[in-house]
Coordinates of C-alpha atoms in Angstrom, one line a residue:
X12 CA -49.2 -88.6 -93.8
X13 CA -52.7 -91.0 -93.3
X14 CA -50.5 -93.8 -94.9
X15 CA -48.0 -93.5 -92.1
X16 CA -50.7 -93.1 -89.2
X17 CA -51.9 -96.4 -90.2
X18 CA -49.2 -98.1 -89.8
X19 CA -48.8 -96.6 -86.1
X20 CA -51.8 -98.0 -85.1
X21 CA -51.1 -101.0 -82.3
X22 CA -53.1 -103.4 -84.4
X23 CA -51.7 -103.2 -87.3
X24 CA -48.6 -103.6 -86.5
X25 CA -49.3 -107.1 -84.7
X26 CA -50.5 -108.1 -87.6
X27 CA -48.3 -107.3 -89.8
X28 CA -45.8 -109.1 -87.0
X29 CA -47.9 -112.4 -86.7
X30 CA -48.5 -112.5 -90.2
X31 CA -44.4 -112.2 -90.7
X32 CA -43.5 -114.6 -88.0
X33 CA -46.3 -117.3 -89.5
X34 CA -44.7 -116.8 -93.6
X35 CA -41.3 -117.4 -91.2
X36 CA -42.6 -120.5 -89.6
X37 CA -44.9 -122.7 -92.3
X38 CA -43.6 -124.4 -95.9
X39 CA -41.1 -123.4 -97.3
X40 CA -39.0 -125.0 -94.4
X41 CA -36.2 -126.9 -95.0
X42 CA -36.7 -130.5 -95.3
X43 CA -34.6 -133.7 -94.5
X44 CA -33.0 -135.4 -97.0
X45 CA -34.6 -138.8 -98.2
X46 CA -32.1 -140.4 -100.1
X47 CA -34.3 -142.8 -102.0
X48 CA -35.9 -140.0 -103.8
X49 CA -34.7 -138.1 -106.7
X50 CA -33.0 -134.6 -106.0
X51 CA -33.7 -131.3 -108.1
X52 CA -31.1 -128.8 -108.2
X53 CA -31.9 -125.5 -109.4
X54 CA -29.5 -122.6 -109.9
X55 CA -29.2 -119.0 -110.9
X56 CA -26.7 -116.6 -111.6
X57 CA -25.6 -112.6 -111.6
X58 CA -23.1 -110.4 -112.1
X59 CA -23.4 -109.9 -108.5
X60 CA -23.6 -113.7 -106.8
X61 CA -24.4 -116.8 -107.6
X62 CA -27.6 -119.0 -105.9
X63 CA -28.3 -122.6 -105.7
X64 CA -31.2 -124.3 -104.2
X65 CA -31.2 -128.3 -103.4
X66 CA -34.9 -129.4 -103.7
X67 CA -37.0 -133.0 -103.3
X68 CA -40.6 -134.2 -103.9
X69 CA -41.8 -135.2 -100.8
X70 CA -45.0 -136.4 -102.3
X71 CA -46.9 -133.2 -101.5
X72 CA -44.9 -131.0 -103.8
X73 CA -41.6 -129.7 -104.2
X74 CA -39.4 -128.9 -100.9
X75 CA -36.0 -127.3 -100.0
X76 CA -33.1 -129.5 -98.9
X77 CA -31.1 -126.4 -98.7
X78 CA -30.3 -123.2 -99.9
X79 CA -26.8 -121.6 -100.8
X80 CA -25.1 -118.5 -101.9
X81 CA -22.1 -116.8 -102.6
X82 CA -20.7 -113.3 -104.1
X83 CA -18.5 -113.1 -107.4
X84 CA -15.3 -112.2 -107.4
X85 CA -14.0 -109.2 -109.5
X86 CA -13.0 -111.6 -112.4
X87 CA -16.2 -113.4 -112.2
X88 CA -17.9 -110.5 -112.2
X89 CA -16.9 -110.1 -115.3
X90 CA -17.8 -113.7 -117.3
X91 CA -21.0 -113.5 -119.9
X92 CA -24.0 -114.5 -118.2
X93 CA -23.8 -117.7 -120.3
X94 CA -20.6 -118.2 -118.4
X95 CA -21.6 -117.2 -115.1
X96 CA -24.5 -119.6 -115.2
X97 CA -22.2 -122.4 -116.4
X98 CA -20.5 -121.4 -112.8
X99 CA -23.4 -121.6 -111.0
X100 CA -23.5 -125.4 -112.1
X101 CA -20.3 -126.7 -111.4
X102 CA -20.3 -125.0 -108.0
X103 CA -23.7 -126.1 -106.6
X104 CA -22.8 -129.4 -107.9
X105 CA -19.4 -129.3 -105.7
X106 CA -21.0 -127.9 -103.0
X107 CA -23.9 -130.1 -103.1
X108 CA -22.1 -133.5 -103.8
X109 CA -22.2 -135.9 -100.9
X110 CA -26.4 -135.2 -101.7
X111 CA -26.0 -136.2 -105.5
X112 CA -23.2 -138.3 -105.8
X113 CA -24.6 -141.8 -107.3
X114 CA -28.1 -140.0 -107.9
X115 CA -28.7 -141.2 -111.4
X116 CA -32.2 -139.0 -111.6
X117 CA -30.6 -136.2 -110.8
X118 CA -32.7 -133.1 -112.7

């Protein structure tokens, strides 16, 4: 029980809530698009769902555009995972076309 106790304690427990609310609040936030840089799309795939994250160079690193996700459908959940990656592709890249479209640098 001393494990619990600790976390009882009125102290720790604002810290724990400050230090939650500051990961919440500071990088990664989402950034605004600038169009004359280069966009990164990065993707990954389950049996489960699919993921997609739209990301930039803002000239101090690496930063989210946005973020996307959806579930599979029985017969997707059901593809190879060479498949299921393939799908993760093709739909970030619909999802995420008015950002890319004419974006020759596209990685």
């Amino acid at each position: 029980m001393a494990p619990l106790t600790k976390l009882l304690r009125k102290s720790t427990k604002e810290t724990a809530f400050t230090e939650v609310k500051q990961i919440l609040t500071t990088r990664p936030l989402l950034a605004y698009p600038n169009f004359s840089r280069p966009f990164r799309l990065e993707t990954d795939a389950s049996k489960t769902g699919l993921g997609a994250s739209l990301m930039q160079d803002d000239g101090n690193g690496r930063r989210p555009v946005a973020y996307t996700s959806k579930v599979n459908s029985q017969t997707e959940a059901n593809y190879g995972i060479t498949e299921l990656e393939c799908a993760a592709v093709v739909w970030a890249i619909k999802l995420f076309r008015p950002y890319l479209y004419g974006d020759a640098s596209l990685s």
